[in-house]
Coordinates of C-alpha atoms in Angstrom, one line a residue:
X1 CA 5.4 -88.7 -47.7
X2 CA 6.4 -84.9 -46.2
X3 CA 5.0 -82.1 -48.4
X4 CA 7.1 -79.0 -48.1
X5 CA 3.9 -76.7 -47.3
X6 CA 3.3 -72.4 -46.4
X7 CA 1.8 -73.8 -43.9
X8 CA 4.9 -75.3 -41.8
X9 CA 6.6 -72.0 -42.2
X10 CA 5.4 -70.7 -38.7
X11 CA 7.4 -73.1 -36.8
X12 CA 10.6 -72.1 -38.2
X13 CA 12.2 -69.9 -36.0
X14 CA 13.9 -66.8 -37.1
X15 CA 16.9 -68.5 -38.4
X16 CA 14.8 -71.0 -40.6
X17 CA 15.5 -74.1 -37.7
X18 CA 12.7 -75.6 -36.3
X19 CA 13.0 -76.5 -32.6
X20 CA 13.4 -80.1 -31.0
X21 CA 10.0 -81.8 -30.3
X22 CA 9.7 -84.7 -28.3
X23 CA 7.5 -87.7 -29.7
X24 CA 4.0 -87.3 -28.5
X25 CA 3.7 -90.8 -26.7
X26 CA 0.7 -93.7 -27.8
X27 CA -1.9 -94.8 -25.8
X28 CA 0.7 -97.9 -25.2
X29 CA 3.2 -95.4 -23.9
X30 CA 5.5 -95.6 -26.9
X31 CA 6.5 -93.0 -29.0
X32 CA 5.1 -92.7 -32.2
X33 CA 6.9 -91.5 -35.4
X34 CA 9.1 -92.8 -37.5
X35 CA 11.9 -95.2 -37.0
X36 CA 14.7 -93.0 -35.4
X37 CA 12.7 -90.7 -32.9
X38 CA 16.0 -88.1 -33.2
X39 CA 15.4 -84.8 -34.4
X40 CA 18.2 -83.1 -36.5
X41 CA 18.9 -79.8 -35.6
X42 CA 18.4 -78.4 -38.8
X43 CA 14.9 -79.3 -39.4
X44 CA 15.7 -82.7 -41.2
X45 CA 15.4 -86.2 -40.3
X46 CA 18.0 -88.6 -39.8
X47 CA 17.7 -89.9 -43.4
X48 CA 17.4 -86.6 -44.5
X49 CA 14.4 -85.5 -45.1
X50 CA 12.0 -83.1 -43.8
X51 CA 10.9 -84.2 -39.9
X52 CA 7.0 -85.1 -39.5
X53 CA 4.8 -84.0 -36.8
X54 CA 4.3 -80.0 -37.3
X55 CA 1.0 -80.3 -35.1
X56 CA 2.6 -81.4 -32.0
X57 CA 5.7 -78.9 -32.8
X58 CA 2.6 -76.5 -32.8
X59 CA 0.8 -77.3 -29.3
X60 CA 3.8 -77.3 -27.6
X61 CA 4.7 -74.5 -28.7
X62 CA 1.1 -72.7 -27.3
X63 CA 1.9 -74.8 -23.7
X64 CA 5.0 -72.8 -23.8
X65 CA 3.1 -69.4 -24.8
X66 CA 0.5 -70.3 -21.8
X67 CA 3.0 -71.4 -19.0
X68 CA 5.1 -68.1 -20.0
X69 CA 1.7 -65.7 -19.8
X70 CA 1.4 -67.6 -16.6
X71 CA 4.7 -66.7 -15.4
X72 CA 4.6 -63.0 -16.4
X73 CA 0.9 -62.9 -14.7
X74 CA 2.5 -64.2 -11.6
X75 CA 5.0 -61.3 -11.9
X76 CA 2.7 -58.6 -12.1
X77 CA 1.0 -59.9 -9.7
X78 CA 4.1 -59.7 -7.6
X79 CA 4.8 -56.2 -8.6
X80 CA 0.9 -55.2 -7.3
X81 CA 1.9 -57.0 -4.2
X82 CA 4.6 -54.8 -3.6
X83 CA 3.6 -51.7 -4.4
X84 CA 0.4 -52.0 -2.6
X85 CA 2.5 -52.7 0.6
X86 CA 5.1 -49.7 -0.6
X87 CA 1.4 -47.2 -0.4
X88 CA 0.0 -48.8 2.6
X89 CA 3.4 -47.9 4.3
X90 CA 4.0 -44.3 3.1
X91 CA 0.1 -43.7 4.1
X92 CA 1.0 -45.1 7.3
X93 CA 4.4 -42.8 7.4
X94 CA 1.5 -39.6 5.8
X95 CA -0.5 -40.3 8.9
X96 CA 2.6 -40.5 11.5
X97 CA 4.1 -37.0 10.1
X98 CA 0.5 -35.5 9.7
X99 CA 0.1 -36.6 13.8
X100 CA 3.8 -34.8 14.7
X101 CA 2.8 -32.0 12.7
X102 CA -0.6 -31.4 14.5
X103 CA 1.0 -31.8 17.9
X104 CA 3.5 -29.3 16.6
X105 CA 1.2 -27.0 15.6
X106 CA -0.9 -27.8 18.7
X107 CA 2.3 -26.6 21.1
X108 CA 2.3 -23.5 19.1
X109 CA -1.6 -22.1 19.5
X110 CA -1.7 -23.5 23.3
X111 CA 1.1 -20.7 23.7
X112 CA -0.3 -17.9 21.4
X113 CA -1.8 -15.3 24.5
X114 CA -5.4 -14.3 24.8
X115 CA -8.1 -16.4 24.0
X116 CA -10.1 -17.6 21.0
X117 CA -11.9 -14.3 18.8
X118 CA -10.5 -12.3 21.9
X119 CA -8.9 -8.8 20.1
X120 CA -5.4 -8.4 21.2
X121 CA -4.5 -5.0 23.4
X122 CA -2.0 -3.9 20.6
X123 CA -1.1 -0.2 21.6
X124 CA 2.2 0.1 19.8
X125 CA 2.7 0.0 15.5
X126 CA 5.3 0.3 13.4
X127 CA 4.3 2.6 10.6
X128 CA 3.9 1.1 7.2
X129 CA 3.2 2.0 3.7
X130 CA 5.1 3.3 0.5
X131 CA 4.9 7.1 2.4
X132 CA 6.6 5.4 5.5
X133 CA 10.0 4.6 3.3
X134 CA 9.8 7.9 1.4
X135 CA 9.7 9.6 4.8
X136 CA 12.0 7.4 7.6
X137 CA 13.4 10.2 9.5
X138 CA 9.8 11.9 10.7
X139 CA 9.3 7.8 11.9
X140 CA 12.4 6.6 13.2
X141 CA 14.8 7.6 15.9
X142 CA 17.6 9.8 15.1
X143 CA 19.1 9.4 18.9
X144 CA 17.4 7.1 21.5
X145 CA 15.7 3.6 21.0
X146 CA 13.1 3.2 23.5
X147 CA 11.2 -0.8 23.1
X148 CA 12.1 -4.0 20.6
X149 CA 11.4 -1.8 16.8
X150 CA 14.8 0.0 16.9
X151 CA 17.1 -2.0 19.5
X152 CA 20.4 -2.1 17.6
X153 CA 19.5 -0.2 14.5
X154 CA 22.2 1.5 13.7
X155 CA 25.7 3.3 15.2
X156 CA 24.1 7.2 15.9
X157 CA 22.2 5.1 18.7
X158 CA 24.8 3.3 20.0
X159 CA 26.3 6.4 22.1
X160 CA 22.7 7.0 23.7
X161 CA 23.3 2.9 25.2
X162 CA 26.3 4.1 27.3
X163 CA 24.1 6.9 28.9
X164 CA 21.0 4.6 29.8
X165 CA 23.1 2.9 32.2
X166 CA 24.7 6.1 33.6
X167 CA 20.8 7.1 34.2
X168 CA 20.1 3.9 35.6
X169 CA 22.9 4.7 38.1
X170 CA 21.4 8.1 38.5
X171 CA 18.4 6.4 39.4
X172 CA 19.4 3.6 41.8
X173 CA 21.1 6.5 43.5
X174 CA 17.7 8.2 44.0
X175 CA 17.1 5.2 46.9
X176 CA 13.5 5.4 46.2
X177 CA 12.0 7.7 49.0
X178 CA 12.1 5.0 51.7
X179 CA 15.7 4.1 50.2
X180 CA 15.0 0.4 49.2
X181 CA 14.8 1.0 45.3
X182 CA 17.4 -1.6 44.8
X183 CA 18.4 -2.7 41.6
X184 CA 16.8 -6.4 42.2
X185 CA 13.4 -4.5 42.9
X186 CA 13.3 -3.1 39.7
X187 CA 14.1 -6.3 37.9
X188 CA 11.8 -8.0 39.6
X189 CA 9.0 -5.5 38.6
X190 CA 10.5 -6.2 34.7
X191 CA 10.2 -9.9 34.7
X192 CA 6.8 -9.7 36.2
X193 CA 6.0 -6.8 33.7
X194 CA 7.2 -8.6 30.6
X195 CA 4.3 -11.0 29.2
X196 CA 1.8 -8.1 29.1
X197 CA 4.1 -5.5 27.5
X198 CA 5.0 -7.8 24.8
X199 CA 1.4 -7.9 24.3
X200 CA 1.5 -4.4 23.2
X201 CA 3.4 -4.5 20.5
X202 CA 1.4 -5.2 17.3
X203 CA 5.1 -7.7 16.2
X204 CA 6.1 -10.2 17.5
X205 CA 9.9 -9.7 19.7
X206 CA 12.2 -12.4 19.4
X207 CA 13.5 -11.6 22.3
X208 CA 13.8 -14.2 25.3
X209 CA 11.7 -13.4 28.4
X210 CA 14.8 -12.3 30.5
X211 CA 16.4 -9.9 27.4
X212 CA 13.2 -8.4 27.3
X213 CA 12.7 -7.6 30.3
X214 CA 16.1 -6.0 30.3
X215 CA 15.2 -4.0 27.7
X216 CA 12.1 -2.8 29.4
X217 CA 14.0 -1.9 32.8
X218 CA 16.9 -0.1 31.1
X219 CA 14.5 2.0 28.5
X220 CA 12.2 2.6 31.2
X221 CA 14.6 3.8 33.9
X222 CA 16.0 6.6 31.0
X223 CA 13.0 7.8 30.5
X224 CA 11.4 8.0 34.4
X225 CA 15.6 9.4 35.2
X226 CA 15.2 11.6 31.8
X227 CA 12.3 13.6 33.1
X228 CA 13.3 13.7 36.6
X229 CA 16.7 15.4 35.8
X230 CA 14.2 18.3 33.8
X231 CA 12.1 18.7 36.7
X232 CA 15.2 19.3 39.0
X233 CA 16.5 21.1 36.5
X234 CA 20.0 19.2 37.7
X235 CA 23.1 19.9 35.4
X236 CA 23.5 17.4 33.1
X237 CA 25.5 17.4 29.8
X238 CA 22.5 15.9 27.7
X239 CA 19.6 18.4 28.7
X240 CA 21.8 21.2 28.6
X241 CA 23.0 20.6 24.8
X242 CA 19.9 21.9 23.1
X243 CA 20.0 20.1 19.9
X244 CA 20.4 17.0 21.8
X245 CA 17.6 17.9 24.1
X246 CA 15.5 18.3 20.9
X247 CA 16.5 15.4 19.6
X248 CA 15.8 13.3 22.4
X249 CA 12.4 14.8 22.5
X250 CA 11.6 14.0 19.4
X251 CA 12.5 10.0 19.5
X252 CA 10.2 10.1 22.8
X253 CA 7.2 10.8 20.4
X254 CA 7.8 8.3 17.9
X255 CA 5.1 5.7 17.4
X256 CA 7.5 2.9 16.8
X257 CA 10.0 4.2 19.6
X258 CA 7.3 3.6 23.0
X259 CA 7.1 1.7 25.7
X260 CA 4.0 1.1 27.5
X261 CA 3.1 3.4 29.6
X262 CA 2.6 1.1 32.8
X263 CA 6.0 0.1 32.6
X264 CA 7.3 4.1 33.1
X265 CA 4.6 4.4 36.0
X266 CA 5.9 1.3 37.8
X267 CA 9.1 2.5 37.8
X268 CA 8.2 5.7 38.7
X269 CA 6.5 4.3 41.5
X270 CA 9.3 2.2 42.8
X271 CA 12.0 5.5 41.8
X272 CA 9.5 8.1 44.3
X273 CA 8.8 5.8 46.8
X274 CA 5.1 5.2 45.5
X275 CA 3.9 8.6 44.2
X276 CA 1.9 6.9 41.4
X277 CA 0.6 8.0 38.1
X278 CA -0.8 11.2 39.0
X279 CA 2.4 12.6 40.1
X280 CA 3.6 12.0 37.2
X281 CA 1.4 12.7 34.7
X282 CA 0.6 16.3 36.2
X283 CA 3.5 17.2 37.8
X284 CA 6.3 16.1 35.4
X285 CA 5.4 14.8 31.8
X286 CA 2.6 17.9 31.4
X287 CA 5.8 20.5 31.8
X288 CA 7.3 18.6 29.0
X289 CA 4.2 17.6 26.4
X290 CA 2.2 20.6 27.0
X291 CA 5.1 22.6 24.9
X292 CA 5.2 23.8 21.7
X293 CA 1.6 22.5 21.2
X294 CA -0.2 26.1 19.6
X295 CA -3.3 26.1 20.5
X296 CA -3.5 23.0 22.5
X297 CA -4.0 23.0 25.8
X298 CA -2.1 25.3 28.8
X299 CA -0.1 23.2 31.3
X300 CA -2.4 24.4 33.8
X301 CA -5.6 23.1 32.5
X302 CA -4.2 19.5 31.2
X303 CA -5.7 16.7 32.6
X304 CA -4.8 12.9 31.9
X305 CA -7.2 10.9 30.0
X306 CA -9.8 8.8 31.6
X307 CA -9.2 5.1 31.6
X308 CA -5.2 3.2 30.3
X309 CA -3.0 5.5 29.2
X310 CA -1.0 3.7 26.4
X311 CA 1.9 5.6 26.0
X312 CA 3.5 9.1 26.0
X313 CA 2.5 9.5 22.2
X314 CA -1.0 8.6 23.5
X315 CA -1.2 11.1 26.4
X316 CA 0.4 13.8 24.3
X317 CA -2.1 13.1 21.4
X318 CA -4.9 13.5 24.1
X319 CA -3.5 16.9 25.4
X320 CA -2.5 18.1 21.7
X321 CA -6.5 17.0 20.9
X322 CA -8.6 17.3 24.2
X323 CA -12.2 15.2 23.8
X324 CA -15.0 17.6 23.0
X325 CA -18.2 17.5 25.3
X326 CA -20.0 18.6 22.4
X327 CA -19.5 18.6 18.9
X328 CA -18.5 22.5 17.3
X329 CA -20.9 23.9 15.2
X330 CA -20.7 22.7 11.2
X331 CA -17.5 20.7 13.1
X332 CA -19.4 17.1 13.0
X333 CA -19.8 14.8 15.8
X334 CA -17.9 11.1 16.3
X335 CA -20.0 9.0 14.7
X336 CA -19.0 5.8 16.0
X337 CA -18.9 7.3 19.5
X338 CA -20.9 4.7 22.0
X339 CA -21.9 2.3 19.0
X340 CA -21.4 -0.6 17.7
X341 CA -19.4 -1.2 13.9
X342 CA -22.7 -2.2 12.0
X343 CA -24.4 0.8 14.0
X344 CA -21.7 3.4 12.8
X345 CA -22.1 1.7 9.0
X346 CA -25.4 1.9 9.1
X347 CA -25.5 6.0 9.7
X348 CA -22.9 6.7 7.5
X349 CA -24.6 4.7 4.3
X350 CA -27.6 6.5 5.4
X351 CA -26.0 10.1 4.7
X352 CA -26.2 11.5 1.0
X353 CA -22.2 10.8 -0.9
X354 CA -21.2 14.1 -0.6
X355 CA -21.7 14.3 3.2
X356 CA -20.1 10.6 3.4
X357 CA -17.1 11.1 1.4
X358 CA -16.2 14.8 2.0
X359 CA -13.6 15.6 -0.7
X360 CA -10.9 18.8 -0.3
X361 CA -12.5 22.5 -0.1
X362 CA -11.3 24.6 -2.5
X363 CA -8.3 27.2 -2.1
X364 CA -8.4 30.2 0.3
X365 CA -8.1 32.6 -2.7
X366 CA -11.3 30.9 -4.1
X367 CA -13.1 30.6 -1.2
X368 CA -12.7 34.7 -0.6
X369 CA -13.7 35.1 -4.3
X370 CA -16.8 33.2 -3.3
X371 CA -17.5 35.4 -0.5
X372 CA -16.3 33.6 2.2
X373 CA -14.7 35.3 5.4
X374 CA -11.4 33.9 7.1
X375 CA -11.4 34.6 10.7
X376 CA -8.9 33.3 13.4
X377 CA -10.8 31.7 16.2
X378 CA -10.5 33.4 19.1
X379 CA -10.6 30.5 22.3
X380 CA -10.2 27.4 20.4
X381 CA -10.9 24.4 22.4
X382 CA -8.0 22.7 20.4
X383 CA -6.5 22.9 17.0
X384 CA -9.2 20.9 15.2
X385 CA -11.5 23.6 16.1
X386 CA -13.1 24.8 13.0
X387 CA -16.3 26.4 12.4
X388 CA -18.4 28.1 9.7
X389 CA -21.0 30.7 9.9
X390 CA -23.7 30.2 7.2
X391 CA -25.2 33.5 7.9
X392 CA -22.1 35.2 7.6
X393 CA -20.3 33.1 5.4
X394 CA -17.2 33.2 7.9
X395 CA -14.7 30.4 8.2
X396 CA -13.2 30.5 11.7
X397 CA -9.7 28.7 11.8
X398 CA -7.6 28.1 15.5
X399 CA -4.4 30.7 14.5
X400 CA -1.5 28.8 14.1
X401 CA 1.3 30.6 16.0
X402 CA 4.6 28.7 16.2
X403 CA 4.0 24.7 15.3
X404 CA 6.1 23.8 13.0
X405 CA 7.6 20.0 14.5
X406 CA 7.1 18.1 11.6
X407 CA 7.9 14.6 13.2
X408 CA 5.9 15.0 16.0
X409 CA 2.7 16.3 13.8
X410 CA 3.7 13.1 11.7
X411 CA 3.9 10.9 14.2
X412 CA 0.5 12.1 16.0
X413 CA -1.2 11.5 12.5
X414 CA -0.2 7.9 12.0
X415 CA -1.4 7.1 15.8
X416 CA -4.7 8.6 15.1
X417 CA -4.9 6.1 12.3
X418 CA -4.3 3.5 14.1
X419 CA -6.6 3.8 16.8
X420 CA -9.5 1.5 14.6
X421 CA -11.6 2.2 11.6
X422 CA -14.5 4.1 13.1
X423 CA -12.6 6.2 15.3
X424 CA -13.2 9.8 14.4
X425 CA -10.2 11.0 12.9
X426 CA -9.9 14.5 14.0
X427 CA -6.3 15.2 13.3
X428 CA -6.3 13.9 9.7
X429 CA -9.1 15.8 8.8
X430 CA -7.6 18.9 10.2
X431 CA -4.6 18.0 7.9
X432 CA -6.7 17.4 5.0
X433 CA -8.6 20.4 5.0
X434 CA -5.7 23.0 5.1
X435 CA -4.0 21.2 2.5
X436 CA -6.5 22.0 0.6
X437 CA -7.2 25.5 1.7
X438 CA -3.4 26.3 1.7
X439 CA -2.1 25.6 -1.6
X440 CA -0.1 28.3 -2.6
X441 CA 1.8 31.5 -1.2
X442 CA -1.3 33.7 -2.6
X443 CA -3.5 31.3 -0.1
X444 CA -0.8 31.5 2.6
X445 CA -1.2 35.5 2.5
X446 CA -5.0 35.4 2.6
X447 CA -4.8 33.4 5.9
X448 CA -1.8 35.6 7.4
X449 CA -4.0 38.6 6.8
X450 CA -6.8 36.8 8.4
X451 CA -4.7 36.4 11.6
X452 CA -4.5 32.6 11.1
X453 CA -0.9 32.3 10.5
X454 CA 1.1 34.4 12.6
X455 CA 3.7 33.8 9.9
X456 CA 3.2 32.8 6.4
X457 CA 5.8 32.2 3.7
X458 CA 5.9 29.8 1.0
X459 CA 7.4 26.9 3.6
X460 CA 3.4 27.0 5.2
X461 CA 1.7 25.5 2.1
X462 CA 4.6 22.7 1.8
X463 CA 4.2 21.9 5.2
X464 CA 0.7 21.0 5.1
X465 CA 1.1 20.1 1.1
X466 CA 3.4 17.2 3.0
X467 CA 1.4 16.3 5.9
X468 CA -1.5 15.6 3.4
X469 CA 0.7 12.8 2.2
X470 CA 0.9 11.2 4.9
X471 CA -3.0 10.8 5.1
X472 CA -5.0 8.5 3.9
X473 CA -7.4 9.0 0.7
X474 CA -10.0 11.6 1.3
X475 CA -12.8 8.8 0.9
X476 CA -10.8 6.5 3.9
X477 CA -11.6 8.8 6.1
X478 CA -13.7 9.7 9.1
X479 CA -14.3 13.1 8.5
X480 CA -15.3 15.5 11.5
X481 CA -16.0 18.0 8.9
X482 CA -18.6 16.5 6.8
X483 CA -21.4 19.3 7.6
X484 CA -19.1 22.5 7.3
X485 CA -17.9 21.1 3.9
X486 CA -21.7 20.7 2.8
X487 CA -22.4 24.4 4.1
X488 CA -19.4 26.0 2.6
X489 CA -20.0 24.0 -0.9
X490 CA -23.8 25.7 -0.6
X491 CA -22.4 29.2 0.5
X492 CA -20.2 29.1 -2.7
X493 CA -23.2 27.8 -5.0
X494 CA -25.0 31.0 -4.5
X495 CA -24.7 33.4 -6.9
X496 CA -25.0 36.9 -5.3
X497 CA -22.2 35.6 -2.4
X498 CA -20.0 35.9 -5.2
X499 CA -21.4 39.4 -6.6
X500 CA -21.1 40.8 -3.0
X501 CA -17.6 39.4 -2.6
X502 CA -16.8 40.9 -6.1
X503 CA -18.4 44.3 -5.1
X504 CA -16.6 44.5 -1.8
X505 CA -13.3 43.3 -3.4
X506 CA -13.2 46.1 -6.2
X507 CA -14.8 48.8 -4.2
X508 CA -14.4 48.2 -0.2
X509 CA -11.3 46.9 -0.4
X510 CA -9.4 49.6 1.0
X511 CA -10.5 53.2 2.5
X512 CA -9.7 55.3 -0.6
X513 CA -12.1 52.9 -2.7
X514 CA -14.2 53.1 -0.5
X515 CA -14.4 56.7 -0.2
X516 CA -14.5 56.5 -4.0
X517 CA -18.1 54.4 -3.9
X518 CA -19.2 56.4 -1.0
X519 CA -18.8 59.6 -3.0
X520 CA -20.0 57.8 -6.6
X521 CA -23.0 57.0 -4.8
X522 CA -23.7 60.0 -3.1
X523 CA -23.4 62.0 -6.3
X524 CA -25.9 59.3 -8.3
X525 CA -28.5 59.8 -5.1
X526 CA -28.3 63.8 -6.0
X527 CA -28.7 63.0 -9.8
X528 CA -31.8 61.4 -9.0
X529 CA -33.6 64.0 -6.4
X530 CA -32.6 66.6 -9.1
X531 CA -34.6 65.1 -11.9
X532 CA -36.8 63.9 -9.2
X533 CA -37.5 67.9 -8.7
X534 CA -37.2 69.0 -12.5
X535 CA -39.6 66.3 -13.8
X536 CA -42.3 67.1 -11.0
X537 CA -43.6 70.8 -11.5
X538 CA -44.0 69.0 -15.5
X539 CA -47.0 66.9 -14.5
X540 CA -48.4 68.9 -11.4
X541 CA -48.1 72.8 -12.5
X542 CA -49.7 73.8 -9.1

């Protein structure tokens, strides 16, 4: 007899059917159960009751739960399979990229010039900082485009492009001395030119080898044919128009507007039949740079630097700023002169903070309040040549007669700085301290009295107030003053410098005062022999 039972409930399915089970065969083979081995879909027998055999319905049921876990464990397995081979390919694709990507890379060193940890011969910056877009026009060219920086900047250079090549005729027309200056022989001297002047620059051109070089010969041949015309003096609708004379003048001195210096002299070379650099350095460019420099060298005594000259900025920078054979008194000397970087560091972290970091001197009007003396320096053996006199508390100063060419002044500031970290900045100290010396018109008059400015107005303290803006930081610096700003800071700590300066200022100012103290003292010197004489006969009667 069938017992409905909880516990045949399980193998109902969802809908409350049980599923078909096969008889579970004897050991004879034959199926055992009950008469009619057919299972009625709805759970019943054929007579119509409940079906037998839930046990079998049961273990069939876990064969089917254990050939289905081994089916779905076959397909995971699968699935490893394949994405194991889909990561063994894409490392194999990683490794095939990484290899084209190394040879790449490869292609691009083996073509970088130089050598390993070998400093490049850069010579030629563009200008950069915040005070560089403030101030484009001292930096850029307002006319001419010499080199790669500028090359197609703008229309108001354009019209200077038609007259290169009408100097470049000009020149060709020169024949060279010995008349084979042909055109071919100064574009061969280009091409072979070309790698080391695009060394130079400190970005890299995209120009192709053969625009370059273009460049080069059509920039260089103005400039050589620019400078010959001058020396002639020939007639020519460019020199002759002053303002573009000055204009063009200006863009030669640009540190982003050069050209390397060998290039001119080659040309130069092949223009005069093989005068060489000499020549021109002495007999043509010195007419040209030496003007309009104060108290800079005469055009008589100039003398080209020792070793490569980099460019025109450099060579006029070196005239403008001659090297000292001994350092000025209270003027400093160039501490990383003939030594190595760690040297250099080591001396200036050996010096107290105030003679390491120098900071600004305080105004002119102060300074003369403090007792010190403003002299101009008669014989200056360049601009930069400042002195003081601890004794005598005088400040000598160069006179500054008529430079006033703000780009070029700009222009020689930003080379100095980049000429390396422990060069001695010379310029740029210069700058620094008469910004801080000149900072009003009351300043500006002391200093005009003084003979330093052979004219002063308000427009003198704005120009150095501006040309301290382009410096660096005071503490950035490589100050050649570091000694005379210690001195004057002691000469101004003492307190009877001040009371003389205060008793010369109220009473020797001017000859009436002076007269004035003269005659007060005179009259206090025969007060005091009169008592002198009334008091004595008191105590000695005889």
């Amino acid at each position: 007899m069938v017992m409905d039972s909880p516990l045949m409930e399980p193998l109902l399915d969802p809908n409350g059917q049980a599923p078909a089970v096969a008889a579970t065969p004897d050991e004879h083979g034959v199926a055992a159960g009950d008469e009619s081995s057919t299972v009625v879909g709805n759970g019943m027998d054929a007579d119509g009751s409940r079906r037998t055999g839930g046990a079998s319905a049961h273990a069939e049921e876990n064969d089917s739960d254990d050939v289905k876990g081994d089916e779905m464990s076959a397909s995971m397995q699968r699935r490893l399979d394949e994405s194991s081979a889909v990561e063994d390919e894409e490392e194999v694709g990683d490794d095939a990229e990484a290899d084209e990507m190394a040879s790449r890379m490869e292609r691009r060193l083996a073509a970088l010039p130089g050598r390993p940890h070998e400093s490049e011969p850069f010579t030629i910056f563009r200008v950069a900082g915040p005070m560089r877009d403030r101030n484009r026009h001292l930096y850029e060219p307002q006319m001419v485009s010499l080199g790669p920086f500028h090359r197609g900047a703008g229309r108001h250079l354009d019209a200077m492009e038609a007259h290169k090549w009408r100097y470049l005729r000009d020149l060709l027309a020169r024949g060279g001395g010995g008349g084979g200056a042909t055109l071919a022989a100064y574009a061969r001297a280009a091409r072979a030119m070309e790698p080391r002047a695009r060394r130079r620059y400190a970005e890299p051109v995209p120009l192709p080898p053969a625009e370059f070089a273009e460049m080069l010969l059509l920039d260089g041949c103005f400039v050589v044919e620019f400078f010959l015309k001058g020396e002639e003096k020939a007639d020519d609708a460019l020199i002759d128009a002053s303002w573009a004379m000055q204009n063009v003048y200006n863009d030669l001195f640009l540190l982003e507007n050069q050209l390397p210096f060998f290039v001119l002299e080659r040309f130069y070379d092949i223009a005069t039949g093989g005068l060489g650099r000499d020549h021109l350095v002495t007999n043509v460019l010195v007419k040209y740079l030496t003007v309009d420099m104060g108290a800079a060298q005469d055009a008589e005594t100039a003398r080209p630097p020792d070793g490569e000259i980099h460019h025109l900025l450099h060579l006029y920078y070196h005239w403008f700023l001659p090297p000292e054979d001994r350092p000025g008194s209270g003027a400093g000397g160039p501490a990383g002169a003939g030594k190595s970087e760690d040297e250099a560091f080591e001396e200036w972290m050996s010096k107290p903070m105030d003679e390491r970091i120098p900071w600004q001197l305080p105004s002119a009007s102060e300074l003369k309040d403090a007792g010190v003396t403003f002299r101009a320096k008669k014989s200056p053996r360049s601009l930069v040549d400042v002195t003081f006199d601890r004794r005598g508390g005088v400040l000598e100063i160069p006179a500054v007669e008529s430079y006033t060419n703000h780009a070029i002044f700009a222009n020689l500031l930003a080379y100095e700085q980049s000429r390396g970290r422990w060069e001695l900045q010379r310029l740029v100290s210069y700058v620094l301290l008469m910004a801080s010396v000149v900072d009003a018109r009351r300043d500006v008059e002391v200093l005009q009295r003084a003979g330093v400015f052979v004219k002063g107005d308000e427009e003198t303290a704005t120009f150095y107030a501006h040309l301290g803006e382009l410096c660096p930081p005071p503490e950035f610096v490589e100050n050649c003053y570091a000694d005379l700003f210690r001195d004057v800071r002691e000469h101004c700590g003492r307190s009877w410098n001040r009371h003389r300066a205060v008793l010369v200022h109220d009473y020797f100012s001017n000859p009436w005062t002076s007269m004035s103290a003269a005659a007060a003292v005179f009259l206090l010197v025969l007060t005091v022999v009169q008592t002198v004489y009334t008091v004595l006969p008191y105590y000695n009667p005889s």
